[in-house]
Amino acid sequence: MNASGKRLTLILLMAPLLIWLVALIVIPHMEILYVSLREKVGVREYEFGFANYMVFFNEPLYWNTFMRTAVMSILATALTLLIGFPVSYYIAKLTRGRSKTILFLLCLIPFWVSELVRTYGWMILLRESGLVSGFLQYIGLASEPIEFLYNDAAIMVGLVYTSMLFMVVPLVTTLDSLDDSMIEAAYDLGGGGVSVWREIVIPHAMPGIVSGCIIVFMLSLGNYLTPILLGGKDSLWFTGLIYSQFITRFNWELGAAFGMLLLVLSSTIVWAGLKLSGQTLTRTVGR
Amino acid sequence: MIPTIRQSPLFRWTYRAYVLAFFVYLALPLAVVCVFAFNDSLFPSLPWQGFTWDWFIGTERPRLGVFNERPIIRSIWTSAFVAVWVAILSVAVGTTNAFLFVRHNFRFKNGLYVLMLLPLVIPGIILGISILVASNTLANNLEDATGMWFDSLRPGLPLVILGQFSFIATFATLVISARLEKFDRSLEEAALNLGATPLGAVWAITIPFLFPAIAGATVVAILMSFENFNTTLMLVGSDAPLTITMFDRLKEGSTPVLNAVSLLLMVASAALGLVSLLLQGRKT
C-alpha cells in the first residue's frame, strides 16, 4: 500500500474512535465540570464560582454521606477480597481439568442476570417475611420474624455479592499462572505456610488483587440499586444524592458538583491503587 | 497448599466446606427468585402455597401473568431494541478500534489507548449525568440557533443507546483486539499476492477469522445492555427498558410476576451465553 493510502486508512480507522471518545467521554465530562462551576443567579443566568462545592463542604449531611460511601466501599472491597481469595486459590491451584472449568463457570453464572434480579433475591431472603427469618424460626433460634433488611449489613452483603465476579476472575487468572514448583521450592527451602504466602503467593497474585480491588471499589462507589433497595429509604449513598439533585430537585449545578467529587474520589483511589502496586491501567484492566 | 504438599485432613475438609458454602452463597438468591416464581401466593415469600403457572400465563388481576402484562412486555421490547443498537454500534467501533490499535502506529497511541480504557473506571452514573448534561446543552444551543426541536437529544432511547455504547464499546474493543493480535498476517499477504485488493483481503480473510470474537462481543454487548441500570437510569425518557420498569415495580412492592420475569431473563441470558461459548469453541 502506498503512503497516502496508508494515511487514509489510518484516518478512517481513527475517526470512529475519536468521535466516540470526544463526543461521549471528553466533552460530556468537561460539560459537567463547567456546570458544576457555575452559580445560578436568575432564569438561565449564571455566574462562575465555587458555590456548589461550598454547599457540599458546609452541609454535614452531604459530607458525611460522601465519607460513608467511601468507607463502606473500601470495606466492601476488603471483604470481597477476603472471601474471594481462598475460593480463587482453590479453583486455580487445587482443582484440575474439567472440574476447574466447571467451578470457574459456576462463579460466572450468577452474573449473567442483572444486578436488579440478584438484589431482588437478597430482598426475598432477608426481609421480615423472608427465608432467613423463616429458617431461624423453624430451627427455634428466633421466636418471631426478624427484619434483616434496611441496615448497613444488608447493603454490605449485597455489595460483596454483586462484586464477587470482578474479584474472582482476575484472581483465578493470575493465580493460575503461578507455577506449582515455585511453591514446592519455597517449602523445600524451609518456608512455612505464612512465609510462602507472604513471599510467593501474594506477590505473584498482586496484579490480580489490584485489578480486582480497583473494579470492585469503583462498582461499589457507583452502585445505586443495592443501597437503595437493601438499605431502605433512609440509607444514604452518594449516588442517591446525585440522582435526587438531578432528577428530583432538578438542581443540576449541585448534582454536577457531586458527580465531579465522586469522579475525583474514584479516580484518586484507582490511581493510588495502581501507583502503590506499581501497575498501570493498561496492564490491569486492559488485560 | 498445593496437591503435592500434605495438609492435615481437618484443614482440607474445612477448606472444602468453605468453598462449598461460597457456592451456596452465590446460588441462593438466584434459586430463591426462581422458586418463588411458582408460588401460589400473592407475595414472593413464605409460606409455600403450592405450585402454579399463574405468574406466567395468568389472565386476570391480581394474578396477571408476565405474558399478559402489557407494560412488562413492552419494556422487554424496548430493552431488546436498545440492546441491538448498542451491540451493532459497539461491535462496529470495536472492530475499527482493534485494527487501529493492533495494526497501526501513530502519535499519542498510548494516550489514546488509556483514554479508550477510561470508561471502564468511570462510575456508570457519572457517564449518565455527563451525557445528559452535554446533550441538553447541545439541544438548547441548537434550538436557540435554529428554532427547531431536537427531541432525540432529550432523555429517551437515543440517549440511552449512546450512554450504554459509551462504555460497552471498550469491552468490544478489548475482546476483538485480543483475537486480532493472534492473526497471522501472512494469510492476508497471500490473498494480496493472489490479486485481492487490501479491503477485499480483510473482508475475505481477516473478518471471518475474527468472527468468534465478533460474535462473543455481540453477546457480551447485548447482555450488558440488558443488565445496565445506572447509566440508563439517568438518561431514560418515557419508554423504559426492562430493568427500569422492574425497579419501579420493586419500589412499589414485589409480586411473583417480578420473579417470573427474572426467571425468563435468566433463561434467556443463559441461552445467549451458551450460544457465545459454542461460537467461540467452534473456531479456536
Coordinates of C-alpha atoms in Angstrom, one line a residue:
Chain A
M1 CA 0.0 0.0 0.0
N2 CA 1.4 3.4 -0.8
A3 CA 1.9 6.1 1.8
S4 CA -1.2 8.2 1.1
G5 CA -3.4 5.1 1.1
K6 CA -2.0 4.1 4.4
R7 CA -2.6 7.6 5.8
L8 CA -6.2 7.4 4.6
T9 CA -6.7 4.0 6.3
L10 CA -5.3 5.4 9.5
I11 CA -7.6 8.4 9.4
L12 CA -10.7 6.3 8.6
L13 CA -9.9 3.9 11.4
M14 CA -9.2 6.8 13.8
A15 CA -12.5 8.6 13.1
P16 CA -14.9 6.3 14.9
L17 CA -12.6 6.1 18.0
L18 CA -12.2 9.9 18.1
I19 CA -15.9 10.6 17.6
W20 CA -16.8 8.1 20.4
L21 CA -14.2 9.3 22.9
V22 CA -14.6 13.0 22.2
A23 CA -18.3 13.2 21.8
L24 CA -19.3 10.8 24.6
I25 CA -16.5 10.9 27.1
V26 CA -14.3 14.0 26.9
I27 CA -16.9 16.7 26.0
P28 CA -19.6 15.5 28.5
H29 CA -17.0 15.4 31.3
M30 CA -15.9 18.9 30.5
E31 CA -19.5 19.9 30.4
I32 CA -20.3 18.6 33.9
L33 CA -17.1 20.3 35.2
Y34 CA -18.4 23.5 33.6
V35 CA -21.9 23.2 35.0
S36 CA -20.6 22.4 38.5
L37 CA -18.6 25.6 38.4
R38 CA -21.5 28.0 37.7
E39 CA -23.9 29.6 40.1
K40 CA -27.5 30.3 39.2
V41 CA -28.3 34.0 39.6
G42 CA -31.6 34.1 37.6
V43 CA -33.6 32.3 35.0
R44 CA -30.9 31.0 32.6
E45 CA -28.4 33.4 34.0
Y46 CA -25.2 32.1 35.6
E47 CA -22.0 33.3 37.2
F48 CA -18.7 31.4 37.6
G49 CA -18.0 30.3 41.1
F50 CA -17.3 27.6 43.6
A51 CA -20.7 27.9 45.4
N52 CA -21.8 24.4 44.6
Y53 CA -18.7 22.9 46.1
M54 CA -19.0 25.2 49.2
V55 CA -22.5 23.8 49.7
F56 CA -21.1 20.4 49.8
F57 CA -18.4 21.3 52.3
N58 CA -20.7 23.3 54.5
E59 CA -23.5 20.8 54.7
P60 CA -22.6 17.9 57.1
L61 CA -25.2 15.6 55.5
Y62 CA -23.6 15.7 52.1
W63 CA -20.1 15.5 53.5
N64 CA -21.0 12.6 55.8
T65 CA -22.7 10.7 53.0
F66 CA -19.6 11.1 50.9
M67 CA -17.3 9.7 53.6
R68 CA -19.7 7.0 54.5
T69 CA -20.0 5.9 50.8
A70 CA -16.2 5.8 50.5
V71 CA -15.6 3.9 53.8
M72 CA -18.2 1.4 53.1
S73 CA -16.9 0.8 49.6
I74 CA -13.4 0.2 50.9
L75 CA -14.8 -2.2 53.5
A76 CA -16.8 -4.0 50.8
T77 CA -13.7 -4.3 48.6
A78 CA -11.7 -5.7 51.5
L79 CA -14.4 -8.2 52.3
T80 CA -14.8 -9.3 48.7
L81 CA -11.0 -9.9 48.6
L82 CA -11.0 -11.8 51.8
I83 CA -13.9 -14.0 50.8
G84 CA -12.9 -14.4 47.2
F85 CA -9.2 -15.1 47.6
P86 CA -9.4 -18.6 49.2
V87 CA -12.0 -19.6 46.6
S88 CA -9.9 -18.3 43.7
Y89 CA -6.9 -20.1 45.1
Y90 CA -8.9 -23.3 45.4
I91 CA -10.1 -23.1 41.8
A92 CA -6.7 -22.1 40.4
K93 CA -4.4 -24.4 42.4
L94 CA -6.4 -27.3 43.9
T95 CA -8.6 -28.4 41.1
R96 CA -7.6 -29.7 37.6
G97 CA -9.1 -30.1 34.2
R98 CA -12.8 -30.4 33.9
S99 CA -13.7 -29.7 37.5
K100 CA -11.7 -26.5 37.3
T101 CA -13.6 -25.3 34.2
I102 CA -16.9 -26.2 35.8
L103 CA -16.1 -24.4 39.1
F104 CA -14.9 -21.3 37.2
L105 CA -18.0 -21.2 35.1
L106 CA -20.2 -21.6 38.2
C107 CA -18.6 -18.5 39.5
L108 CA -19.7 -16.6 36.4
I109 CA -23.2 -17.8 36.1
P110 CA -24.9 -15.5 38.7
F111 CA -23.6 -12.6 36.8
W112 CA -25.5 -13.4 33.6
V113 CA -28.5 -12.0 35.3
S114 CA -29.0 -8.3 36.1
E115 CA -27.9 -6.7 39.3
L116 CA -31.6 -6.0 39.9
V117 CA -32.5 -9.7 40.0
R118 CA -29.6 -10.5 42.3
T119 CA -30.6 -7.7 44.7
Y120 CA -34.2 -8.9 44.5
G121 CA -33.1 -12.4 45.5
W122 CA -31.4 -10.9 48.6
M123 CA -34.6 -9.0 49.4
I124 CA -36.6 -12.2 49.4
L125 CA -34.1 -13.9 51.6
L126 CA -33.5 -11.1 54.1
R127 CA -36.8 -9.4 54.7
E128 CA -39.1 -9.9 57.7
S129 CA -41.2 -12.5 55.9
G130 CA -38.2 -13.8 54.2
L131 CA -36.4 -17.1 54.1
V132 CA -33.6 -16.5 56.6
S133 CA -36.1 -15.2 59.2
G134 CA -38.4 -18.2 58.5
F135 CA -35.5 -20.6 58.8
L136 CA -34.3 -19.2 62.1
Q137 CA -37.9 -19.5 63.4
Y138 CA -38.1 -23.1 62.1
I139 CA -35.0 -24.3 63.9
G140 CA -36.0 -22.4 67.0
L141 CA -33.3 -19.8 67.1
A142 CA -35.9 -17.0 66.8
S143 CA -39.4 -16.8 68.3
E144 CA -40.7 -14.1 65.9
P145 CA -39.9 -12.7 62.4
I146 CA -36.7 -10.7 62.3
E147 CA -36.0 -7.9 59.8
F148 CA -32.6 -8.3 58.2
L149 CA -33.1 -5.8 55.5
Y150 CA -32.7 -2.0 55.7
N151 CA -29.5 -1.8 57.5
D152 CA -25.8 -1.4 56.6
A153 CA -25.0 -5.1 57.0
A154 CA -27.6 -5.9 54.3
I155 CA -26.0 -3.3 52.0
M156 CA -22.7 -4.9 52.6
V157 CA -24.0 -8.4 51.8
G158 CA -25.4 -7.1 48.5
L159 CA -22.3 -5.1 47.5
V160 CA -20.0 -8.1 48.2
Y161 CA -22.3 -10.4 46.3
T162 CA -22.6 -8.1 43.3
S163 CA -18.9 -7.5 43.1
M164 CA -17.6 -11.0 43.6
L165 CA -17.1 -12.0 40.0
F166 CA -14.9 -9.0 39.3
M167 CA -12.6 -10.1 42.1
V168 CA -12.6 -13.9 41.4
V169 CA -11.9 -13.7 37.7
P170 CA -8.7 -11.7 37.8
L171 CA -7.5 -13.6 40.9
V172 CA -8.0 -17.0 39.3
T173 CA -6.3 -15.8 36.1
T174 CA -3.2 -14.6 38.0
L175 CA -3.0 -17.5 40.4
D176 CA -3.4 -19.9 37.6
S177 CA -0.1 -18.7 36.1
L178 CA 1.8 -19.3 39.3
D179 CA 3.8 -22.5 38.8
D180 CA 3.3 -25.1 41.5
S181 CA 7.1 -25.8 41.5
M182 CA 7.6 -22.3 42.9
I183 CA 5.6 -23.2 46.0
E184 CA 7.3 -26.5 46.3
A185 CA 10.7 -24.9 46.1
A186 CA 9.7 -22.5 48.8
Y187 CA 8.7 -25.4 51.0
D188 CA 11.8 -27.3 50.2
L189 CA 13.9 -24.3 51.2
G190 CA 12.3 -24.4 54.6
G191 CA 9.4 -21.9 54.2
G192 CA 6.4 -22.3 56.4
G193 CA 2.8 -21.7 55.4
V194 CA 2.8 -18.0 56.3
S195 CA 6.1 -17.1 54.7
V196 CA 5.2 -18.9 51.5
W197 CA 2.1 -16.9 51.2
R198 CA 3.8 -13.6 52.0
E199 CA 6.9 -14.2 49.8
I200 CA 5.5 -16.2 46.9
V201 CA 1.7 -16.3 46.5
I202 CA 0.7 -12.8 47.4
P203 CA 3.4 -11.0 45.3
H204 CA 2.6 -13.2 42.3
A205 CA -1.2 -12.5 42.7
M206 CA -0.6 -8.8 43.1
P207 CA -1.8 -7.7 39.6
G208 CA -4.9 -9.7 40.0
I209 CA -5.5 -8.3 43.5
V210 CA -5.1 -4.8 42.3
S211 CA -7.3 -5.0 39.3
G212 CA -10.0 -6.9 41.3
C213 CA -9.9 -4.3 44.0
I214 CA -10.0 -1.3 41.7
I215 CA -13.0 -2.6 39.8
V216 CA -14.9 -3.7 43.0
F217 CA -14.2 -0.4 44.7
M218 CA -15.4 1.5 41.7
L219 CA -18.5 -0.6 41.3
S220 CA -19.4 -0.2 45.0
L221 CA -18.8 3.5 44.9
G222 CA -21.0 3.9 41.9
N223 CA -23.7 1.5 43.0
Y224 CA -27.2 2.9 43.2
L225 CA -29.5 -0.2 43.3
T226 CA -28.1 -2.1 46.2
P227 CA -28.0 0.7 48.8
I228 CA -31.5 1.9 47.7
L229 CA -33.2 -1.5 47.7
L230 CA -31.4 -3.3 50.6
G231 CA -30.6 -0.2 52.7
G232 CA -34.1 1.3 52.5
K233 CA -35.2 4.9 52.0
D234 CA -33.0 6.5 54.7
S235 CA -29.8 4.7 53.8
L236 CA -27.5 7.4 52.4
W237 CA -25.3 6.7 49.4
F238 CA -23.6 9.3 47.4
T239 CA -25.1 8.2 44.0
G240 CA -28.5 8.6 45.6
L241 CA -27.7 12.2 46.3
I242 CA -26.6 12.8 42.7
Y243 CA -29.8 11.2 41.5
S244 CA -32.0 13.3 43.7
Q245 CA -30.3 16.5 42.7
F246 CA -30.6 15.7 39.0
I247 CA -33.9 14.1 38.7
T248 CA -36.0 15.0 41.8
R249 CA -34.8 18.5 42.6
F250 CA -33.6 19.5 39.2
N251 CA -30.6 21.2 40.7
W252 CA -28.1 20.2 38.0
E253 CA -25.4 22.6 39.2
L254 CA -25.2 20.9 42.6
G255 CA -25.7 17.5 41.1
A256 CA -22.8 18.1 38.7
A257 CA -20.6 19.2 41.6
F258 CA -21.4 15.9 43.4
G259 CA -20.7 14.0 40.3
M260 CA -17.3 15.6 39.9
L261 CA -16.5 14.8 43.6
L262 CA -17.5 11.2 43.1
L263 CA -15.4 11.0 39.9
V264 CA -12.4 12.6 41.7
L265 CA -12.7 10.2 44.6
S266 CA -13.0 7.2 42.4
S267 CA -10.1 8.2 40.1
T268 CA -7.9 9.1 43.1
I269 CA -8.3 5.7 44.6
V270 CA -7.8 3.9 41.3
W271 CA -4.7 5.9 40.7
A272 CA -3.4 5.4 44.2
G273 CA -4.0 1.6 43.9
L274 CA -2.1 1.5 40.7
K275 CA 0.8 3.6 42.0
L276 CA 1.1 1.7 45.3
S277 CA 1.3 -1.6 43.5
G278 CA 3.4 -0.4 40.6
Q279 CA 0.8 -1.4 38.0
T280 CA -0.6 0.5 35.0
L281 CA -4.1 0.8 33.8
T282 CA -3.2 -0.8 30.5
R283 CA -1.9 -3.9 32.3
T284 CA -4.7 -4.3 34.8
V285 CA -8.0 -3.6 33.1
G286 CA -6.6 -3.7 29.5
R287 CA -5.6 -7.4 30.2
Chain B
M1 CA -1.0 -25.7 49.9
I2 CA -0.9 -27.4 46.5
P3 CA -1.8 -31.1 46.0
T4 CA 1.8 -32.3 46.4
I5 CA 2.2 -30.8 49.8
R6 CA 0.4 -32.6 52.6
Q7 CA -2.1 -30.8 54.7
S8 CA -4.0 -32.1 57.7
P9 CA -7.4 -33.7 56.9
L10 CA -9.1 -31.2 59.1
F11 CA -7.7 -28.3 57.1
R12 CA -8.6 -30.0 53.8
W13 CA -12.2 -30.6 54.8
T14 CA -12.6 -27.1 56.3
Y15 CA -11.3 -25.6 53.1
R16 CA -13.7 -27.7 51.0
A17 CA -16.6 -26.8 53.2
Y18 CA -15.7 -23.2 52.8
V19 CA -15.7 -23.4 49.0
L20 CA -19.0 -25.3 49.1
A21 CA -20.5 -22.6 51.4
F22 CA -19.3 -20.0 48.9
F23 CA -21.1 -21.6 46.0
V24 CA -24.3 -21.9 48.1
Y25 CA -24.0 -18.2 48.8
L26 CA -23.6 -17.5 45.1
A27 CA -26.6 -19.7 44.1
L28 CA -29.0 -19.0 46.9
P29 CA -30.5 -15.6 45.8
L30 CA -31.0 -16.7 42.3
A31 CA -32.5 -20.1 43.3
V32 CA -34.9 -18.3 45.6
V33 CA -36.0 -15.9 42.8
C34 CA -36.7 -18.8 40.5
V35 CA -38.6 -20.9 43.1
F36 CA -40.9 -18.2 44.1
A37 CA -42.0 -17.6 40.6
F38 CA -44.1 -20.7 41.0
N39 CA -45.5 -20.0 44.5
D40 CA -49.3 -19.9 44.5
S41 CA -49.5 -16.7 46.6
L42 CA -49.7 -13.0 46.1
F43 CA -46.4 -12.3 47.7
P44 CA -43.0 -13.9 46.9
S45 CA -42.5 -15.1 50.4
L46 CA -43.1 -18.0 52.8
P47 CA -45.3 -20.0 53.4
W48 CA -45.2 -22.1 50.3
Q49 CA -48.8 -22.3 49.0
G50 CA -48.4 -24.8 46.2
F51 CA -47.2 -24.8 42.6
T52 CA -48.8 -22.6 39.9
W53 CA -48.1 -21.3 36.4
D54 CA -50.3 -18.2 37.1
W55 CA -47.4 -15.8 37.3
F56 CA -46.5 -16.6 33.7
I57 CA -49.9 -17.2 32.0
G58 CA -52.5 -15.8 34.4
T59 CA -55.0 -13.6 32.6
E60 CA -56.8 -11.7 35.4
R61 CA -55.7 -9.3 38.1
P62 CA -54.3 -9.7 40.7
R63 CA -52.8 -12.8 39.1
L64 CA -51.8 -11.3 35.8
G65 CA -49.0 -13.4 34.3
V66 CA -45.9 -11.9 32.6
F67 CA -47.1 -12.9 29.1
N68 CA -50.3 -10.9 29.6
E69 CA -48.8 -7.9 31.4
R70 CA -48.5 -5.2 28.7
P71 CA -46.1 -2.8 30.4
I72 CA -43.6 -5.5 31.1
I73 CA -43.8 -7.0 27.6
R74 CA -43.4 -3.5 26.1
S75 CA -40.3 -2.8 28.2
I76 CA -38.8 -6.1 27.1
W77 CA -39.1 -5.0 23.5
T78 CA -37.7 -1.6 24.4
S79 CA -34.7 -3.3 26.1
A80 CA -34.2 -5.6 23.0
F81 CA -34.3 -2.5 20.7
V82 CA -31.7 -0.7 22.8
A83 CA -29.5 -3.9 23.1
V84 CA -29.5 -4.5 19.3
W85 CA -28.4 -0.9 18.6
V86 CA -25.8 -0.9 21.3
A87 CA -24.4 -4.2 20.1
I88 CA -24.2 -3.0 16.4
L89 CA -22.5 0.3 17.4
S90 CA -20.1 -1.3 19.9
V91 CA -19.0 -4.1 17.6
A92 CA -18.6 -1.8 14.6
V93 CA -16.5 0.7 16.6
G94 CA -14.7 -2.1 18.5
T95 CA -13.6 -3.7 15.2
T96 CA -12.2 -0.5 13.7
N97 CA -10.5 0.2 17.1
A98 CA -9.0 -3.3 17.1
F99 CA -7.5 -2.7 13.6
L100 CA -6.3 0.7 14.6
F101 CA -4.5 -0.3 17.9
V102 CA -3.2 -3.7 16.7
R103 CA -2.0 -2.7 13.2
H104 CA -1.1 0.9 13.3
N105 CA 1.5 3.1 15.0
F106 CA 0.8 6.7 15.4
R107 CA 1.5 9.6 17.7
F108 CA -0.3 9.5 21.1
K109 CA -1.2 5.9 20.6
N110 CA -0.6 5.0 24.3
G111 CA -2.5 8.1 25.4
L112 CA -5.5 7.2 23.2
Y113 CA -5.4 3.6 24.4
V114 CA -5.6 4.7 28.1
L115 CA -8.4 7.2 27.2
M116 CA -10.2 4.2 25.5
L117 CA -9.9 2.2 28.7
L118 CA -11.2 5.0 30.9
P119 CA -14.9 4.3 30.5
L120 CA -14.2 1.1 32.5
V121 CA -13.2 3.1 35.6
I122 CA -15.8 5.9 35.4
P123 CA -18.9 5.1 37.5
G124 CA -21.9 4.4 35.3
I125 CA -24.0 7.1 37.0
I126 CA -21.3 9.8 36.1
L127 CA -21.3 8.6 32.4
G128 CA -25.1 9.0 32.6
I129 CA -25.2 12.5 34.0
S130 CA -22.3 13.8 31.9
I131 CA -24.1 12.7 28.7
L132 CA -27.3 14.1 30.0
V133 CA -25.8 17.5 30.6
A134 CA -23.9 17.6 27.4
S135 CA -26.8 16.6 25.2
N136 CA -29.0 19.0 27.0
T137 CA -26.6 21.9 26.4
L138 CA -26.3 20.9 22.7
A139 CA -30.1 20.7 22.3
N140 CA -30.6 24.1 24.0
N141 CA -28.0 25.7 21.7
L142 CA -29.4 24.1 18.6
E143 CA -32.9 25.1 19.5
D144 CA -31.9 28.7 20.2
A145 CA -30.0 28.9 16.9
T146 CA -32.5 27.2 14.6
G147 CA -35.8 27.5 16.3
M148 CA -36.5 23.8 15.7
W149 CA -36.9 21.0 18.3
F150 CA -34.3 18.3 18.9
D151 CA -36.2 15.7 20.8
S152 CA -33.7 13.0 20.3
L153 CA -31.2 14.9 22.4
R154 CA -33.6 14.9 25.3
P155 CA -33.8 11.9 27.7
G156 CA -35.1 9.0 25.8
L157 CA -33.9 5.9 23.9
P158 CA -31.3 7.5 21.6
L159 CA -29.5 8.8 24.7
V160 CA -29.9 5.5 26.5
I161 CA -28.3 3.8 23.5
L162 CA -25.4 6.3 23.4
G163 CA -24.9 6.1 27.1
Q164 CA -24.6 2.3 27.1
F165 CA -22.5 2.4 24.0
S166 CA -20.0 4.8 25.6
F167 CA -18.6 2.1 27.9
I168 CA -19.7 -1.2 26.2
A169 CA -17.5 -0.2 23.1
T170 CA -14.5 -0.6 25.4
F171 CA -15.3 -4.2 26.1
A172 CA -15.9 -4.9 22.4
T173 CA -12.6 -3.3 21.6
L174 CA -10.7 -5.5 24.1
V175 CA -12.4 -8.7 23.0
I176 CA -11.8 -8.1 19.3
S177 CA -8.3 -6.8 19.7
A178 CA -7.3 -9.9 21.6
R179 CA -8.2 -12.1 18.7
L180 CA -6.8 -9.8 16.0
E181 CA -3.4 -10.0 17.8
K182 CA -3.4 -13.7 17.2
F183 CA -3.9 -13.3 13.4
D184 CA -1.2 -14.4 11.1
R185 CA -0.6 -11.5 8.7
S186 CA 0.9 -13.8 6.0
L187 CA -2.6 -15.1 5.3
E188 CA -3.6 -11.7 4.2
E189 CA -0.4 -11.2 2.2
A190 CA -1.1 -14.5 0.4
A191 CA -4.5 -13.1 -0.6
L192 CA -2.9 -9.9 -1.8
N193 CA -0.4 -11.9 -3.9
L194 CA -3.3 -13.8 -5.4
G195 CA -4.7 -10.4 -6.6
A196 CA -7.1 -9.4 -3.9
T197 CA -7.5 -5.7 -3.0
P198 CA -6.4 -4.8 0.5
L199 CA -10.0 -4.3 1.6
G200 CA -11.0 -7.5 -0.2
A201 CA -8.4 -9.4 1.7
V202 CA -9.5 -8.1 5.0
W203 CA -13.1 -8.8 4.2
A204 CA -12.5 -12.4 2.9
I205 CA -9.7 -13.5 5.3
T206 CA -9.5 -11.4 8.4
I207 CA -13.1 -10.7 9.2
P208 CA -14.0 -14.5 9.1
F209 CA -11.1 -15.1 11.4
L210 CA -12.4 -12.5 13.8
F211 CA -15.9 -14.0 13.7
P212 CA -15.8 -15.8 17.0
A213 CA -14.6 -12.6 18.8
I214 CA -17.2 -10.5 17.0
A215 CA -20.0 -13.0 18.0
G216 CA -18.7 -13.0 21.5
A217 CA -18.5 -9.3 21.7
T218 CA -22.1 -9.1 20.3
V219 CA -23.4 -11.4 23.0
V220 CA -21.5 -9.5 25.8
A221 CA -22.8 -6.2 24.5
I222 CA -26.4 -7.5 24.4
L223 CA -26.1 -8.9 27.9
M224 CA -24.5 -5.8 29.4
S225 CA -27.1 -3.6 27.7
F226 CA -30.0 -5.6 29.1
E227 CA -28.5 -5.5 32.6
N228 CA -27.4 -1.9 32.6
F229 CA -29.1 0.2 35.2
N230 CA -27.0 3.1 36.4
T231 CA -26.3 4.8 33.1
T232 CA -29.8 4.1 31.8
L233 CA -31.5 5.5 34.9
M234 CA -30.1 9.0 34.2
L235 CA -30.9 9.0 30.5
V236 CA -34.3 7.3 30.4
G237 CA -37.3 9.1 29.0
S238 CA -40.9 7.9 28.7
D239 CA -40.1 4.5 27.2
A240 CA -38.5 2.5 30.0
P241 CA -36.3 -0.5 29.4
L242 CA -36.9 -3.7 31.5
T243 CA -34.5 -3.0 34.4
I244 CA -36.1 0.4 34.9
T245 CA -39.6 -0.9 34.8
M246 CA -38.7 -3.7 37.2
F247 CA -37.1 -1.2 39.6
D248 CA -40.2 1.0 39.7
R249 CA -42.3 -2.1 40.4
L250 CA -40.0 -3.2 43.1
K251 CA -40.2 0.1 44.9
E252 CA -44.0 -0.2 45.0
G253 CA -43.8 -3.7 46.4
S254 CA -42.9 -7.0 44.9
T255 CA -45.2 -9.6 43.4
P256 CA -44.3 -13.0 42.0
V257 CA -44.6 -11.5 38.5
L258 CA -41.2 -10.0 39.1
N259 CA -39.9 -13.4 39.9
A260 CA -41.3 -14.8 36.7
V261 CA -39.7 -12.0 34.6
S262 CA -36.4 -12.6 36.4
L263 CA -36.6 -16.3 35.6
L264 CA -37.2 -15.6 32.0
L265 CA -34.3 -13.2 31.9
M266 CA -32.0 -15.9 33.5
V267 CA -33.1 -18.5 30.9
A268 CA -32.5 -16.0 28.1
S269 CA -29.1 -14.9 29.2
A270 CA -28.0 -18.5 29.9
A271 CA -29.1 -19.4 26.4
L272 CA -27.2 -16.4 24.9
G273 CA -24.1 -17.3 27.0
L274 CA -24.2 -20.9 25.8
V275 CA -24.5 -19.7 22.2
S276 CA -21.4 -17.5 22.6
L277 CA -19.5 -20.4 24.2
L278 CA -20.4 -22.6 21.3
L279 CA -19.5 -20.0 18.7
Q280 CA -16.1 -19.4 20.4
G281 CA -15.4 -23.0 20.8
R282 CA -16.1 -23.7 17.1
K283 CA -13.2 -21.9 15.5
T284 CA -10.3 -21.9 18.0

